[in-house]
Amino acid sequence: MEIQVPEAARRIIEQLNTSGFEAYVVGGCVRDSLLGRSPEDWDITTSAKPEQVKEIFNRTVDTGIQHGTVTVLIDHEGYEVTTYRIDGEYEDGRHPKSVEFTGNLLEDLKRRDFTINAMAYSDREGLVDAFDGVKDLEGRIIRCVGNPHDRFNEDALRILRAIRFSAQLGFDLEAKTRAAISVIAPNMAKVSKERIQVELTKLLLSDHPGRLKEVYENGIGPYISEYFEDAGRKLMEVERLTGLPSVKHMRWTGFLRLEEPEDAVRILKELKLDNDTIYQTKTLVSLWKTEIPAHKPAIRQVMSTLSPELYKDLLCFQKVFCHTSYKTRLKMVEQYSKEILKAGDCIRLKDMVVTGRELIDAGMKPGPEMGTVLNRLFQLVLEKPECNNREYLMKSAEQFIKEQG
C-alpha cells in the first residue's frame, strides 16, 4: 500500500533515516491519503529527540518543544516533526502531566485518539497499522484506540472530535466509543471554548452537518453552555443545512436561525467566534424570516442595508428555509435584484450624486438636520433611480430644508 508523500516530507524522513533514526508520516495525512483525499498537513513522527532533530536540519522552529515538536522548514514550507512519546497521567482532562520520549513507534501510536488516526507510513517500511485503522476505514467506523474511556478521560475534546470526524467522513461511531461519550461528557466543562468552537465549526462545515444532533443526543450540550443546550431543543430539520454553502456564518445561521438575534450573539460570543461571523450571523438570523416584496423599490431598500455579499447570502438562505408559498416570489426577487445591479441603480448612500459637502456649499449647516435631508434624498433615489440627478436632488433638498423651517 503506497502513499504519495510530498518530496519535502520525504527528504526530511530520508535525512532522519540517514542520521540513524526512524521516521514516518503519521496521523491524518495517512488517513486522508488512504481515503483518496488531499491531506492539509503532513506530520512526521520520529525516534529522534527534539535536540537531535535541530542538529540535523538547518532551519527549525521550536513549535512545541516540551511535547517533542520541532517544525522543520523546507522550501518555505513547515513540517512538524515530533518525537515518539508516551503521555503521563492526565490530571485536568486536557493535558498530560508529563511527556516521556520513547524509541518505540507503537508506544507513540497507542496514545492517539482513533484507530484511523493511529497509522504511520514511510517508503522504507510501508504502512504501520497496529490498531486496524485500515479495517475501520473500510468499515466506515470511528473507534478509539484501546479503551475509549481512557482516551476520552485523557482529553475530553476527543468526544467532539469523534462526532466531527463522523460528520466529515460520513462514518458511524463504534458502539463502545459511542457509549463512552455519554459517560465522559461532563469532562467537556474543562475544555476551552475556543477548542470546542473549532470542532463545532468543522462539524457544521462538513458534508454531514446534521450530525450536530449527536452532540445533544449524547448529552454534551449542557457542558458546552446553558444557552447552547437551549438552542439544541429547537434543532429542527438540521439535515437541510447541507443546502447552504459550506461557509462559517451561513452554517452557524442555519443552526441558530430559530434563536432571537441577541441569543444567537450570546452563544457565538461564548464560543469565541470572530466578530465578522457574529455580525453576519446576527444579521441573517434577524432577517431571514422577513419576506421581501417582489417590488424593485422595496428590494433596493433591503439591498441598501446590507453589503452585496450579505444580501446574496440572505437570498441563498431564504431559498433553503423559506415557506413554500414564498418560493415563487423569491425567484422574482432574485431576478429583479440582478436587474437592479445590471442597471447600476444607486443602492448606497455614498453612490448618490449629492453629498453632504454639496449641501454645505449650498448654505446648509452640518448637523442632524442635514443627515435627515440626505436620508430623505436617498429614499427618493431608492424609490426612483432616475431621481439620482444633481439638479433634481438639489431642488428637492431646498424644499426639504424649507419644510424643516
Coordinates of C-alpha atoms in Angstrom, one line a residue, residues 12 15-17 19-21 48 51-60:
I12 CA 13.0 15.0 5.9
Q15 CA 17.6 12.7 6.3
L16 CA 16.5 11.4 9.7
N17 CA 17.0 7.8 8.4
S19 CA 21.3 10.0 10.6
G20 CA 20.3 6.7 12.2
F21 CA 16.7 7.4 13.3
A48 CA 15.0 11.3 17.1
E51 CA 17.6 18.5 20.1
Q52 CA 18.7 15.8 17.6
V53 CA 16.2 17.0 15.0
K54 CA 17.5 20.5 15.4
E55 CA 21.1 19.3 14.9
I56 CA 20.2 17.5 11.7
F57 CA 18.3 20.4 10.0
N58 CA 19.5 23.9 9.4
R59 CA 16.2 25.7 9.7
T60 CA 13.8 24.8 12.5

